[in-house]
PDB file of C-alpha atoms in Angstrom:
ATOM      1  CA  UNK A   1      -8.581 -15.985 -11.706  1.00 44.00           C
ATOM      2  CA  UNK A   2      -5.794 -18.875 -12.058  1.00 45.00           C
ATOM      3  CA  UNK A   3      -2.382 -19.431 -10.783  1.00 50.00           C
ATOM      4  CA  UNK A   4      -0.174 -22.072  -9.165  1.00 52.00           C
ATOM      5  CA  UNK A   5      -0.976 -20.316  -5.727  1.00 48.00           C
ATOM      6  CA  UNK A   6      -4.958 -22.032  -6.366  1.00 47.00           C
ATOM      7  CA  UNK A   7      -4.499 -24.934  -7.132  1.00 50.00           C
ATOM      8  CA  UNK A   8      -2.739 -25.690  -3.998  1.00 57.00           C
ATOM      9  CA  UNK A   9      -4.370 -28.169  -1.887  1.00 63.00           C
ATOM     10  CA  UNK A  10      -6.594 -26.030   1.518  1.00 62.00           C
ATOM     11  CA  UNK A  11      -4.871 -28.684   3.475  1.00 66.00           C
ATOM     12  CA  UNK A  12      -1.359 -27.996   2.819  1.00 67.00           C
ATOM     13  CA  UNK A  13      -1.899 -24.004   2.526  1.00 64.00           C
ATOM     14  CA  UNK A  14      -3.159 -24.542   6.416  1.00 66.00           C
ATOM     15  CA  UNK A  15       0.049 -26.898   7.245  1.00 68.00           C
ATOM     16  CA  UNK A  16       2.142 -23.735   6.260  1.00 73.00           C
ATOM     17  CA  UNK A  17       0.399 -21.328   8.273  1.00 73.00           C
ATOM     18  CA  UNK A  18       2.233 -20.613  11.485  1.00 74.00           C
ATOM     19  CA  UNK A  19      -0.159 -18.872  13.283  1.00 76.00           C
ATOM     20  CA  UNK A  20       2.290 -18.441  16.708  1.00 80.00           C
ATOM     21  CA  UNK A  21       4.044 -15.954  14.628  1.00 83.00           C
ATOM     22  CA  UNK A  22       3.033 -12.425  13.444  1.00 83.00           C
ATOM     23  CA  UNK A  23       3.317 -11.867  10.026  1.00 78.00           C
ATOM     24  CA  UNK A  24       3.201  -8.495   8.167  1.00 77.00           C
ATOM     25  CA  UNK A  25       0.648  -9.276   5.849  1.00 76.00           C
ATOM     26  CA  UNK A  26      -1.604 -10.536   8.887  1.00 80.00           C
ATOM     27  CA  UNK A  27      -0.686  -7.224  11.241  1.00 82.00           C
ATOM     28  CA  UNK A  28      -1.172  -4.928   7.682  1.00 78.00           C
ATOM     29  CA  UNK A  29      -5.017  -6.605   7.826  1.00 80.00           C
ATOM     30  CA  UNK A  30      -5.493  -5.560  11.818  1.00 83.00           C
ATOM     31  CA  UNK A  31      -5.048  -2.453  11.080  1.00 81.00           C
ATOM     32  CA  UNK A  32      -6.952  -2.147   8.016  1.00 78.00           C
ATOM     33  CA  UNK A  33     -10.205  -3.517  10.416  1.00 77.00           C
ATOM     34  CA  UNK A  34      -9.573  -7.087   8.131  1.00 76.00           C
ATOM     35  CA  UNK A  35     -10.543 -10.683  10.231  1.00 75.00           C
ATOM     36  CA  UNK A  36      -8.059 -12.683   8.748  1.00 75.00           C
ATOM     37  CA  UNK A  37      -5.262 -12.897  11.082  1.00 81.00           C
ATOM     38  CA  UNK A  38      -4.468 -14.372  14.552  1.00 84.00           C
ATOM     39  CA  UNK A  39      -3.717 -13.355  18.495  1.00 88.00           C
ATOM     40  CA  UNK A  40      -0.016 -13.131  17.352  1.00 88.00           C
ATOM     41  CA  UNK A  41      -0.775 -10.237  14.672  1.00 87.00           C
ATOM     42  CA  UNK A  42      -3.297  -8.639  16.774  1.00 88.00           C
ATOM     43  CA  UNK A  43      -1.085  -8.894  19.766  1.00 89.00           C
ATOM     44  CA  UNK A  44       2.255  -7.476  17.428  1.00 87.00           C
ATOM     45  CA  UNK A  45      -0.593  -4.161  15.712  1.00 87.00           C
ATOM     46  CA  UNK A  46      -1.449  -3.665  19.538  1.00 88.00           C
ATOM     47  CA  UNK A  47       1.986  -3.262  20.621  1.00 88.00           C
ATOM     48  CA  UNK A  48       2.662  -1.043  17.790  1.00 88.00           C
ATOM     49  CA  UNK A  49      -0.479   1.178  18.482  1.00 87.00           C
ATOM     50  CA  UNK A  50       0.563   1.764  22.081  1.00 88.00           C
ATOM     51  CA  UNK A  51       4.052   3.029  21.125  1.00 86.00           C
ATOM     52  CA  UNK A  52       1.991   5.278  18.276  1.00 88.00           C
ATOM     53  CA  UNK A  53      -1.370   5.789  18.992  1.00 87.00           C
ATOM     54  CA  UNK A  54      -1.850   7.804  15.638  1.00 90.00           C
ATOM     55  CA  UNK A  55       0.119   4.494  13.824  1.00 89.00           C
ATOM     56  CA  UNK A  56      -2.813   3.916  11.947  1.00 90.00           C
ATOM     57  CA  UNK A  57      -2.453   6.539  10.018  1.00 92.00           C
ATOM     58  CA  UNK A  58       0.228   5.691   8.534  1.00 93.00           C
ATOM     59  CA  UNK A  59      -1.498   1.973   7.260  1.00 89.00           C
ATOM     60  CA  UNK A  60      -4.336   3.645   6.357  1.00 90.00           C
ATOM     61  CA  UNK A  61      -2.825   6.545   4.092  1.00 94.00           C
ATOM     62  CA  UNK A  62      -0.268   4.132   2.215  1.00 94.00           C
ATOM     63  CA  UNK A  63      -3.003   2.127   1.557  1.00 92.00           C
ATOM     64  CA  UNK A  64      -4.812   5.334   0.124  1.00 94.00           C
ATOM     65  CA  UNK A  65      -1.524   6.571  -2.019  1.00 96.00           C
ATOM     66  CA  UNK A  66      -1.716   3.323  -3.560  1.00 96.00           C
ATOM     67  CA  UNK A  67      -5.568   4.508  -4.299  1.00 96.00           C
ATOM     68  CA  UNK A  68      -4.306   8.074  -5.874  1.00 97.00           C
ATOM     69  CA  UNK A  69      -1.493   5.940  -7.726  1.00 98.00           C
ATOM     70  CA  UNK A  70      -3.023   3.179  -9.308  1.00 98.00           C
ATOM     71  CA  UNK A  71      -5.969   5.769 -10.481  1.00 98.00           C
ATOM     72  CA  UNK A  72      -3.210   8.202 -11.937  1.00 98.00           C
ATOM     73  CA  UNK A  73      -1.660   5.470 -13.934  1.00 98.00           C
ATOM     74  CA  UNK A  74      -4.735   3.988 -15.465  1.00 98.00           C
ATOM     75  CA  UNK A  75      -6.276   7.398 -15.918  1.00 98.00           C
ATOM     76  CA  UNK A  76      -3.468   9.448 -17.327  1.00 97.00           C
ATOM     77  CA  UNK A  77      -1.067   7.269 -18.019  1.00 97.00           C
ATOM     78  CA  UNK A  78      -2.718   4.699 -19.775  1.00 98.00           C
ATOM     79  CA  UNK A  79      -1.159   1.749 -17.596  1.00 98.00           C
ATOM     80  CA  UNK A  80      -3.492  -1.475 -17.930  1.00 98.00           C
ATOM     81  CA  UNK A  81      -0.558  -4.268 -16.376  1.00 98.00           C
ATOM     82  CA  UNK A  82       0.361  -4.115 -12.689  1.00 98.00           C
ATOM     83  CA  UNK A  83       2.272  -6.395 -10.908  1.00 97.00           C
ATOM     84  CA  UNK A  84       1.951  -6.176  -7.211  1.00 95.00           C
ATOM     85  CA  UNK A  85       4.116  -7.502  -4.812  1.00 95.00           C
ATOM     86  CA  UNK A  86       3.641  -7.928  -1.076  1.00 88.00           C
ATOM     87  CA  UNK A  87      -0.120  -7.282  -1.468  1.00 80.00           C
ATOM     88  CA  UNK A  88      -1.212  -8.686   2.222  1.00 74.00           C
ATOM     89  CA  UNK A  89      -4.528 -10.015   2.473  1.00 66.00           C
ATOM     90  CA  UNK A  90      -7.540  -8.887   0.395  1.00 62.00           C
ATOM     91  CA  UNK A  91      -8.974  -5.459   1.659  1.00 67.00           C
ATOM     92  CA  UNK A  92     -11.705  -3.307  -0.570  1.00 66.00           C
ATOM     93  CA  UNK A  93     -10.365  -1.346  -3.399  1.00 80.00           C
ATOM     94  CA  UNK A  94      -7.552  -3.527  -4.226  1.00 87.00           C
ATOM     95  CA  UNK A  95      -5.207  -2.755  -7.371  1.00 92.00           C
ATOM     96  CA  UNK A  96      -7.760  -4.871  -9.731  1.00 91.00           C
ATOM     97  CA  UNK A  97     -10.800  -3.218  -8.348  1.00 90.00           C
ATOM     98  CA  UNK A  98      -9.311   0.344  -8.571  1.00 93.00           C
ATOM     99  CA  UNK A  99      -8.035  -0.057 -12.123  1.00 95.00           C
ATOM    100  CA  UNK A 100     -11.007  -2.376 -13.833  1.00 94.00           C
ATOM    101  CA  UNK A 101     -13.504   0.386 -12.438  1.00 94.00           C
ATOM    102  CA  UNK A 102     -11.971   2.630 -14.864  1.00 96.00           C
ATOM    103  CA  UNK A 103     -10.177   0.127 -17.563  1.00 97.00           C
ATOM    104  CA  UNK A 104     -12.378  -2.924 -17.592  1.00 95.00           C
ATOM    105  CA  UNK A 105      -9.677  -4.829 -19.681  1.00 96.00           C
ATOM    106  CA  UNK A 106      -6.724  -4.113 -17.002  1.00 96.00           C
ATOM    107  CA  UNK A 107      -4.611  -6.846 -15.637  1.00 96.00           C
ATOM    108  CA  UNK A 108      -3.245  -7.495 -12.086  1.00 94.00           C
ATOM    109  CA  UNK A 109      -1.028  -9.946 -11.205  1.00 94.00           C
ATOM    110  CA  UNK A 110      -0.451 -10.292  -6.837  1.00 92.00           C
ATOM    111  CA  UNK A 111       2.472 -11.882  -5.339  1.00 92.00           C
ATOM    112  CA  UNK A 112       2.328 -12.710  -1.471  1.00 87.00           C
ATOM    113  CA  UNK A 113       4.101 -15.488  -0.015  1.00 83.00           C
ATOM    114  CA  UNK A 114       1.594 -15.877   3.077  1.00 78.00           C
ATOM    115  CA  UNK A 115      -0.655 -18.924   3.236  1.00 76.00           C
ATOM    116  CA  UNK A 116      -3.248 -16.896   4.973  1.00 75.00           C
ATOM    117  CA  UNK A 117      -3.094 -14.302   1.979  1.00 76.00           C
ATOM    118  CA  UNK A 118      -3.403 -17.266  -0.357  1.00 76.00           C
ATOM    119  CA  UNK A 119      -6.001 -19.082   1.579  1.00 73.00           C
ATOM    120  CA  UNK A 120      -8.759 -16.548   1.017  1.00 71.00           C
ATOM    121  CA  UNK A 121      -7.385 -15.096  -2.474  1.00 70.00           C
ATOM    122  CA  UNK A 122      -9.245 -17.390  -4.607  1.00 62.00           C
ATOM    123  CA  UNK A 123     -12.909 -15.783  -2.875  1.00 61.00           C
ATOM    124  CA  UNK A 124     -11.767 -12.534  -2.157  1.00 60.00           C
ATOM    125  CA  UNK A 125      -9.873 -11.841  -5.516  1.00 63.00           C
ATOM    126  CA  UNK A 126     -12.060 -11.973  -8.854  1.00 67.00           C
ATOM    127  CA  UNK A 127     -11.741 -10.071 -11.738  1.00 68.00           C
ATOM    128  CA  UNK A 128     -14.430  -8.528 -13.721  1.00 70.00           C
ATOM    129  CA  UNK A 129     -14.881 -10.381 -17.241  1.00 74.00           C
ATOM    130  CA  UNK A 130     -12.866  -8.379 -19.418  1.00 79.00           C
ATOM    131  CA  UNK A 131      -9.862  -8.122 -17.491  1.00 84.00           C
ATOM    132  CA  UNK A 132      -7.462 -10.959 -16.107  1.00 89.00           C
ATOM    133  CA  UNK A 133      -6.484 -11.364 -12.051  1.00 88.00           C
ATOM    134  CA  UNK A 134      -3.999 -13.483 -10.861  1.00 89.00           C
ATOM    135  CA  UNK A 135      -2.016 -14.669  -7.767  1.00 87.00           C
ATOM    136  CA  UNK A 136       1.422 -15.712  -7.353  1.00 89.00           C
ATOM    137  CA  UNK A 137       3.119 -17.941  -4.558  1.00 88.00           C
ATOM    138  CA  UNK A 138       6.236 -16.503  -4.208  1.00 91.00           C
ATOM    139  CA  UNK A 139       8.719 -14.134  -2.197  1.00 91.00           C
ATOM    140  CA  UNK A 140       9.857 -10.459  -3.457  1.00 94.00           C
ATOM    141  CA  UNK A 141      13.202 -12.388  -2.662  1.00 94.00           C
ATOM    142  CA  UNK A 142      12.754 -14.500  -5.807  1.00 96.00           C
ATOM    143  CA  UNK A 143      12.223 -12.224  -8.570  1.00 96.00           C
ATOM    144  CA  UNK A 144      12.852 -14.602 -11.664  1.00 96.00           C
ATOM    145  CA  UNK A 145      10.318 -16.727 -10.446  1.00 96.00           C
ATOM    146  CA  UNK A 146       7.964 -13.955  -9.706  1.00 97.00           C
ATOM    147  CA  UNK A 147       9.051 -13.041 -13.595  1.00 98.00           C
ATOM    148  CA  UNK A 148       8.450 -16.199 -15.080  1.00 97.00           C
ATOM    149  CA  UNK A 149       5.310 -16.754 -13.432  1.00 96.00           C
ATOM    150  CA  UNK A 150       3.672 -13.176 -13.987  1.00 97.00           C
ATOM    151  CA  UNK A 151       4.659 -13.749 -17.952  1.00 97.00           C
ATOM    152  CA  UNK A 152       1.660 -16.170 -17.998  1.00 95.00           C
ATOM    153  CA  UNK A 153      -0.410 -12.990 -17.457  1.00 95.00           C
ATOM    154  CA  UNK A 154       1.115  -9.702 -18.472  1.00 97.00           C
ATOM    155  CA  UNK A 155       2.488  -9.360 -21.828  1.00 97.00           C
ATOM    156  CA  UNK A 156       6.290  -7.930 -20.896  1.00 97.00           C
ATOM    157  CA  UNK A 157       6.057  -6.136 -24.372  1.00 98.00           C
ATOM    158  CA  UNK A 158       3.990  -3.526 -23.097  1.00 98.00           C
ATOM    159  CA  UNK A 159       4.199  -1.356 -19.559  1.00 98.00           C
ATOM    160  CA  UNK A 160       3.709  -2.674 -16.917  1.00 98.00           C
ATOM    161  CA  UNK A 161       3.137  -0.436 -13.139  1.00 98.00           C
ATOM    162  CA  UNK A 162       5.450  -2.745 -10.185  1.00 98.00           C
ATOM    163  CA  UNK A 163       3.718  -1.836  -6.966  1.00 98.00           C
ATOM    164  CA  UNK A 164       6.437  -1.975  -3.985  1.00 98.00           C
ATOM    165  CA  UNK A 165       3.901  -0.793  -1.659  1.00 96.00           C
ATOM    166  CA  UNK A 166       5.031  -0.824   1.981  1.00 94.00           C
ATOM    167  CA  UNK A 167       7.318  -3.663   1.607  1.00 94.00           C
ATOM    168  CA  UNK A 168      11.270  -3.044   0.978  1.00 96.00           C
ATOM    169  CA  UNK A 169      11.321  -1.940   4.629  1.00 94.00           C
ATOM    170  CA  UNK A 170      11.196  -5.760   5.565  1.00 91.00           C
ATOM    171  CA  UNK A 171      14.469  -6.314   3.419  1.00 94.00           C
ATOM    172  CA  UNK A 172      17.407  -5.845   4.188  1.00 92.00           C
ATOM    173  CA  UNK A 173      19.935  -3.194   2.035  1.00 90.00           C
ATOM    174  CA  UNK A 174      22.368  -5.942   0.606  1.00 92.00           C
ATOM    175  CA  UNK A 175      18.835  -7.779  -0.966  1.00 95.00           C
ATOM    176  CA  UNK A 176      16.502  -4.438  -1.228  1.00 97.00           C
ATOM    177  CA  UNK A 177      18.693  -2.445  -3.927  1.00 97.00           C
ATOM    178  CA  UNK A 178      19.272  -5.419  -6.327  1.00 97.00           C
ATOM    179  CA  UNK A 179      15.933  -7.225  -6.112  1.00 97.00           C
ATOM    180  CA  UNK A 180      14.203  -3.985  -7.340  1.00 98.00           C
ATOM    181  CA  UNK A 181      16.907  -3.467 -10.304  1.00 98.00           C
ATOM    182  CA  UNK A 182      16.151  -7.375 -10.965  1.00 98.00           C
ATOM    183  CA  UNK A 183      12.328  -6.535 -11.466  1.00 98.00           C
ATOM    184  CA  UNK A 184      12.874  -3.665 -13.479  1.00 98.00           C
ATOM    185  CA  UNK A 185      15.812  -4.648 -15.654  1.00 98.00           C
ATOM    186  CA  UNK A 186      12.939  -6.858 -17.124  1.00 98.00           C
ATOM    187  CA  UNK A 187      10.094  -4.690 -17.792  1.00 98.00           C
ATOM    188  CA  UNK A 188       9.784  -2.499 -20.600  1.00 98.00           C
ATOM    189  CA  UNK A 189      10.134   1.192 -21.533  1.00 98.00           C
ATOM    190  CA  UNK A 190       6.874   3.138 -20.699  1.00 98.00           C
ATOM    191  CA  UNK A 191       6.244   0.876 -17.084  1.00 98.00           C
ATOM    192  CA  UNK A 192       6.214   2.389 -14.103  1.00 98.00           C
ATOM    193  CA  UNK A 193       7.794   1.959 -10.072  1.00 98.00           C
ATOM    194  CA  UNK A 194       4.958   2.706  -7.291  1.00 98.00           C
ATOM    195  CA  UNK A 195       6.936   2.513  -4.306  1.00 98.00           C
ATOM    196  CA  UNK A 196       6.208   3.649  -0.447  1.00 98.00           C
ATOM    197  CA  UNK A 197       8.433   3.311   2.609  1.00 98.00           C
ATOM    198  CA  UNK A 198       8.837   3.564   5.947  1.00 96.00           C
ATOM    199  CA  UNK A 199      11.128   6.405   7.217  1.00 97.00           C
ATOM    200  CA  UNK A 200      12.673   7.780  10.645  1.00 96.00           C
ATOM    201  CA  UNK A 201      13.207  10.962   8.588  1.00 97.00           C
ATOM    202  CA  UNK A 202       9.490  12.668   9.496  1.00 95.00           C
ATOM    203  CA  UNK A 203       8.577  11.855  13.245  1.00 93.00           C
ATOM    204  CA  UNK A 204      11.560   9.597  14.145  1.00 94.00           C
ATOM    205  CA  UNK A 205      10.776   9.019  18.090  1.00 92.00           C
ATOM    206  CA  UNK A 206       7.334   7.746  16.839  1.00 89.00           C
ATOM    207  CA  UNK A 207       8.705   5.442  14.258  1.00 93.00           C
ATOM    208  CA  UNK A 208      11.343   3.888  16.199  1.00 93.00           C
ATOM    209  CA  UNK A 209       9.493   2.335  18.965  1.00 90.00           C
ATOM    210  CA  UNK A 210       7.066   1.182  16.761  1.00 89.00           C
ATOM    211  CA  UNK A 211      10.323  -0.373  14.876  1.00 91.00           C
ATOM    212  CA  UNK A 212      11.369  -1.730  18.192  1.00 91.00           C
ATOM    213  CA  UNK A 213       7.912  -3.717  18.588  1.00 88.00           C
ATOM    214  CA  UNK A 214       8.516  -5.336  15.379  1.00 85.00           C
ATOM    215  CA  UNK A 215      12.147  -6.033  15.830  1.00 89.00           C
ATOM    216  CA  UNK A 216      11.524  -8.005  18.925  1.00 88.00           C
ATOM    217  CA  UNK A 217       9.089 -10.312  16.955  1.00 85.00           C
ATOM    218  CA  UNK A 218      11.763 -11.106  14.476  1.00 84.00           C
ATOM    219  CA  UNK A 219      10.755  -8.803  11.822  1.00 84.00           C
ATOM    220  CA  UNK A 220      13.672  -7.240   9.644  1.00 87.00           C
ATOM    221  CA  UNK A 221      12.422  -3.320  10.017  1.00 90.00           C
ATOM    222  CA  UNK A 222      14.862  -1.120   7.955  1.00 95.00           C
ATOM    223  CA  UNK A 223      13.778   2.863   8.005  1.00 96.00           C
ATOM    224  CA  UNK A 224      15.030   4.706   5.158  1.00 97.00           C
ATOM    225  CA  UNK A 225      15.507   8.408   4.502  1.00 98.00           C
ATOM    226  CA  UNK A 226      14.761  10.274   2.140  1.00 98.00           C
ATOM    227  CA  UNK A 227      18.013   9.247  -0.360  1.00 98.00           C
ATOM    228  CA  UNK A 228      17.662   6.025   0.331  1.00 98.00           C
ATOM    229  CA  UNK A 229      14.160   5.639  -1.236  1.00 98.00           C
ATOM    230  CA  UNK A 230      14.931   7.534  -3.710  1.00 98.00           C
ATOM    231  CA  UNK A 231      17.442   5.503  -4.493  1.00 98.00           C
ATOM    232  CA  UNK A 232      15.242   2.716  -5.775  1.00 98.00           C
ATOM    233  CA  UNK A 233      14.579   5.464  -8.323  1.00 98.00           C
ATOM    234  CA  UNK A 234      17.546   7.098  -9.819  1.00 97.00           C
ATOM    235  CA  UNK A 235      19.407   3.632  -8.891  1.00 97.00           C
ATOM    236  CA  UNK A 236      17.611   2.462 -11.659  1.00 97.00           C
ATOM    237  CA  UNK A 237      17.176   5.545 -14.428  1.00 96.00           C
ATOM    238  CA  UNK A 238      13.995   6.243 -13.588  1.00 98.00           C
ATOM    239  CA  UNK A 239      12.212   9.658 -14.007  1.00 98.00           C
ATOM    240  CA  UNK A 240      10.446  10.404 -10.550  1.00 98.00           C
ATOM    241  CA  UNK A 241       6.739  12.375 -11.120  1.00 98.00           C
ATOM    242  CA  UNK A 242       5.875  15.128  -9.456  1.00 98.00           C
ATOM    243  CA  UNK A 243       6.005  15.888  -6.439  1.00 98.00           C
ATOM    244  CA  UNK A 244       8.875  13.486  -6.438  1.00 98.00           C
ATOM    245  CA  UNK A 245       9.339  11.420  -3.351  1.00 98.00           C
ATOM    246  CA  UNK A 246       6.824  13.106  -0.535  1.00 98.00           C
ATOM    247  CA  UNK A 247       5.032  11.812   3.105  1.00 98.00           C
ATOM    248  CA  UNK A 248       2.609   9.626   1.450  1.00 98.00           C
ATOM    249  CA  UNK A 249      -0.290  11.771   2.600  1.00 97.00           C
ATOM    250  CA  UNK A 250       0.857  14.528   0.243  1.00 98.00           C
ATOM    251  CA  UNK A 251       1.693  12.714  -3.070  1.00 98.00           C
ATOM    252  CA  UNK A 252      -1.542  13.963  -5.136  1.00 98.00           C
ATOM    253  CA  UNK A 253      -3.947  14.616  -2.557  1.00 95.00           C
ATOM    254  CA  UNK A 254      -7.273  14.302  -3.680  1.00 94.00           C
ATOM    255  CA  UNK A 255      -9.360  14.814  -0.565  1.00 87.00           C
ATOM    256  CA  UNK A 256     -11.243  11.107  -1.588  1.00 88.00           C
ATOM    257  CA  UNK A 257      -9.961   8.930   1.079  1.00 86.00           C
ATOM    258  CA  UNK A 258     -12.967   6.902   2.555  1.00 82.00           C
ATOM    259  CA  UNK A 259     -14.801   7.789   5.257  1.00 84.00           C
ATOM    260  CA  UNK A 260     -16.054   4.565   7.604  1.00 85.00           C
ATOM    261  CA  UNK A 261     -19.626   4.616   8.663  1.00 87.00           C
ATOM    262  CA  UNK A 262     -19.601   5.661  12.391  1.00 88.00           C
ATOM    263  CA  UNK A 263     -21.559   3.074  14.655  1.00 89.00           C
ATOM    264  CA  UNK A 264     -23.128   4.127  17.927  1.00 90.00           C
ATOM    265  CA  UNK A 265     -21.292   5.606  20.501  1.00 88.00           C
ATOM    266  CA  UNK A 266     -21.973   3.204  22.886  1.00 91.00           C
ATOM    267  CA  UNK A 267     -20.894   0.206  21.031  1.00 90.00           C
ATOM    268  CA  UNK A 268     -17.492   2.421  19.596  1.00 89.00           C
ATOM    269  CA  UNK A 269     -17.031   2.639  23.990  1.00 89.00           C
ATOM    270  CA  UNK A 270     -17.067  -1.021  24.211  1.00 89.00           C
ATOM    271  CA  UNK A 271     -14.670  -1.332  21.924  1.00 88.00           C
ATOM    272  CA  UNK A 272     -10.327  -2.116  22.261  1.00 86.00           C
ATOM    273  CA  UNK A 273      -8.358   0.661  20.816  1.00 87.00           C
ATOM    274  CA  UNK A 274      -7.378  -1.877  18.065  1.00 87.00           C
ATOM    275  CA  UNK A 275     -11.240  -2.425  17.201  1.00 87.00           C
ATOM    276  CA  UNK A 276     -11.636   1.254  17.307  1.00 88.00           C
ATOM    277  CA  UNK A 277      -9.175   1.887  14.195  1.00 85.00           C
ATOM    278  CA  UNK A 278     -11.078   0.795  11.179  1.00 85.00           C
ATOM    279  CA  UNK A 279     -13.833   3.326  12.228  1.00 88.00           C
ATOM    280  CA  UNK A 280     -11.019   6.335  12.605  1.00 87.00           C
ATOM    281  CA  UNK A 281     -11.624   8.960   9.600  1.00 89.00           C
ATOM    282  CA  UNK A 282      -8.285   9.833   8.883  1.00 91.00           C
ATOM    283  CA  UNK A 283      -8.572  12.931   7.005  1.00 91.00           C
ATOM    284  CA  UNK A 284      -7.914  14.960  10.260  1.00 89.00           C
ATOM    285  CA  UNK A 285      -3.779  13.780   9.077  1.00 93.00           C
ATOM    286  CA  UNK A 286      -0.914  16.104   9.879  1.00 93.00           C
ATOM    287  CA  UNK A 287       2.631  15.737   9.089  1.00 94.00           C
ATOM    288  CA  UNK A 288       3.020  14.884  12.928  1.00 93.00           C
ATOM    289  CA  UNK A 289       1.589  11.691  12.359  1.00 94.00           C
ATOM    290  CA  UNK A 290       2.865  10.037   9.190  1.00 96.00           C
ATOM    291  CA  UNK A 291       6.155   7.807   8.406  1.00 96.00           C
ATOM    292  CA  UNK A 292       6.193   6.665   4.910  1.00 97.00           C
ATOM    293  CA  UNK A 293       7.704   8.177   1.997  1.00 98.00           C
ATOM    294  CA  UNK A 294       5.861   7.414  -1.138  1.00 98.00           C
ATOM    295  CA  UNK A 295       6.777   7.914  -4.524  1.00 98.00           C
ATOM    296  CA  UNK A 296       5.932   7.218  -8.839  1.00 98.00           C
ATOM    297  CA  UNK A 297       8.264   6.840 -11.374  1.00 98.00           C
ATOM    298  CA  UNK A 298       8.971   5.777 -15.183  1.00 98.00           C
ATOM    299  CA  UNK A 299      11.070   3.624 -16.781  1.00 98.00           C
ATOM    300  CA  UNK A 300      12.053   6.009 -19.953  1.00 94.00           C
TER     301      UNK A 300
END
């Protein structure tokens, strides 16, 4: 693995952590049953869970479209480039470890402009042999650098899949629209969009106070219907795969989503309702409970 984002000095990476303040990436990894975030986060995913208690669902199944995506597109579609942007902290089955499973000689290229995300990617983020993983330092709010600094990876000559997964709802509709057209406008026929997002459409009352929790910790929170995320599509000529633009848990349901390992009742009882959410099987999902539109596309 290389990048600019390793070779930064620990010591300055840990100056630009601001650990008072919950971050996405950080509150993505509470809910995901990660360690690598602070009271803030926890405190911001706790708020969130009391105003949904089923919340976690929706984390958990984007996190497994992404699954069902990435293996479509290296399976079927031959994809072997991905760039992904916003990818949070390091979780099992990332993009690299999804596609190199099944295309050794697949490239991944993360963007993530969290110190804490760039702090552990170095360990967390290795590629097998054949393939190539890198990390960028930069914001989805600066896609020619983003550009210029994936080029030292992917070859822009040949598709490439641009993973938007669960993060246009923190920008704003003036940035959101042209920022994706910026990104695409520059890769080539054949690549792909692999987008989710947060709606009000589905279970709105749900949604909304969890929007309010993140609103009052400064977060820009934009829910989109169903038009408006498929507007990042047709926006941009794109030909939308079937079954088009869908709650993410039924884009290609496979029935494969991971099932923790239960511990013992009595320590699960001793546990905080956050604590108790990365030991939640949720395959017991109804449309009640999810938020996010998710969506794949081509560039033809």
């Amino acid at each position: 693995m290389t990048g600019d984002a390793l070779s930064q000095n620990p010591a300055e990476l840990q100056r630009r952590i601001d650990s008072s303040k919950a971050h996405p990436a950080r509150v993505y990894d509470v809910f995901l049953g990660g360690k690598d975030h602070y009271p803030a986060d926890r405190d911001a995913a706790a708020a969130a869970l009391a105003a949904n208690p089923r919340g976690y669902l929706d984390v958990r199944h984007n996190r497994d479209f992404l699954r069902r995506a990435v293996t479509t597109l290296v399976e079927q579609d031959g994809i072997r480039q991905f760039l992904d942007i916003g990818t949070g902290l390091p979780t099992a089955e990332n993009v690299h470890q999804i596609a190199q499973r099944i295309a050794p000689d697949s490239r991944v290229v993360y963007v993530d402009n969290d110190p804490v995300v760039l702090a552990h990617a170095r360990a967390l983020l290795t590629s097998g042999p054949e393939g190539r993983t890198d990390y960028i330092d930069a914001d989805l709010r600066d896609p020619a650098r983003i550009l210029e600094q994936a080029a030292k990876t992917l070859d822009f000559d040949q598709p490439v899949a641009l993973c938007l997964v669960a993060i246009l709802h923190f920008v704003a509709d003036e940035e959101a629209y042209p920022l994706v057209g910026e990104l695409l406008d520059a890769l080539p026929v054949g690549s792909r969009l692999v987008l989710s997002h947060l709606t009000e459409d589905l279970n709105p009352e749900n949604i909304r106070a969890v929007q309010r929790t993140y609103t009052e910790r400064g977060f820009t929170f934009v829910l989109r219907s169903r038009a408006e995320v498929e507007r990042f599509f047709t926006e941009n000529s794109l030909e939308i795969a079937d079954p088009g633009v869908v709650p993410a848990h039924r884009w290609r349901p496979d029935d494969a989503a991971p099932v923790p390992e239960q511990p013992e009742e009595s320590y699960l009882a001793g546990l905080d309702d956050i604590e108790k959410v990365r030991y939640r099987d949720i395959n017991d999902v109804t449309d009640a409970d999810i938020n996010v539109y998710a969506g794949l596309a081509a560039k033809g």
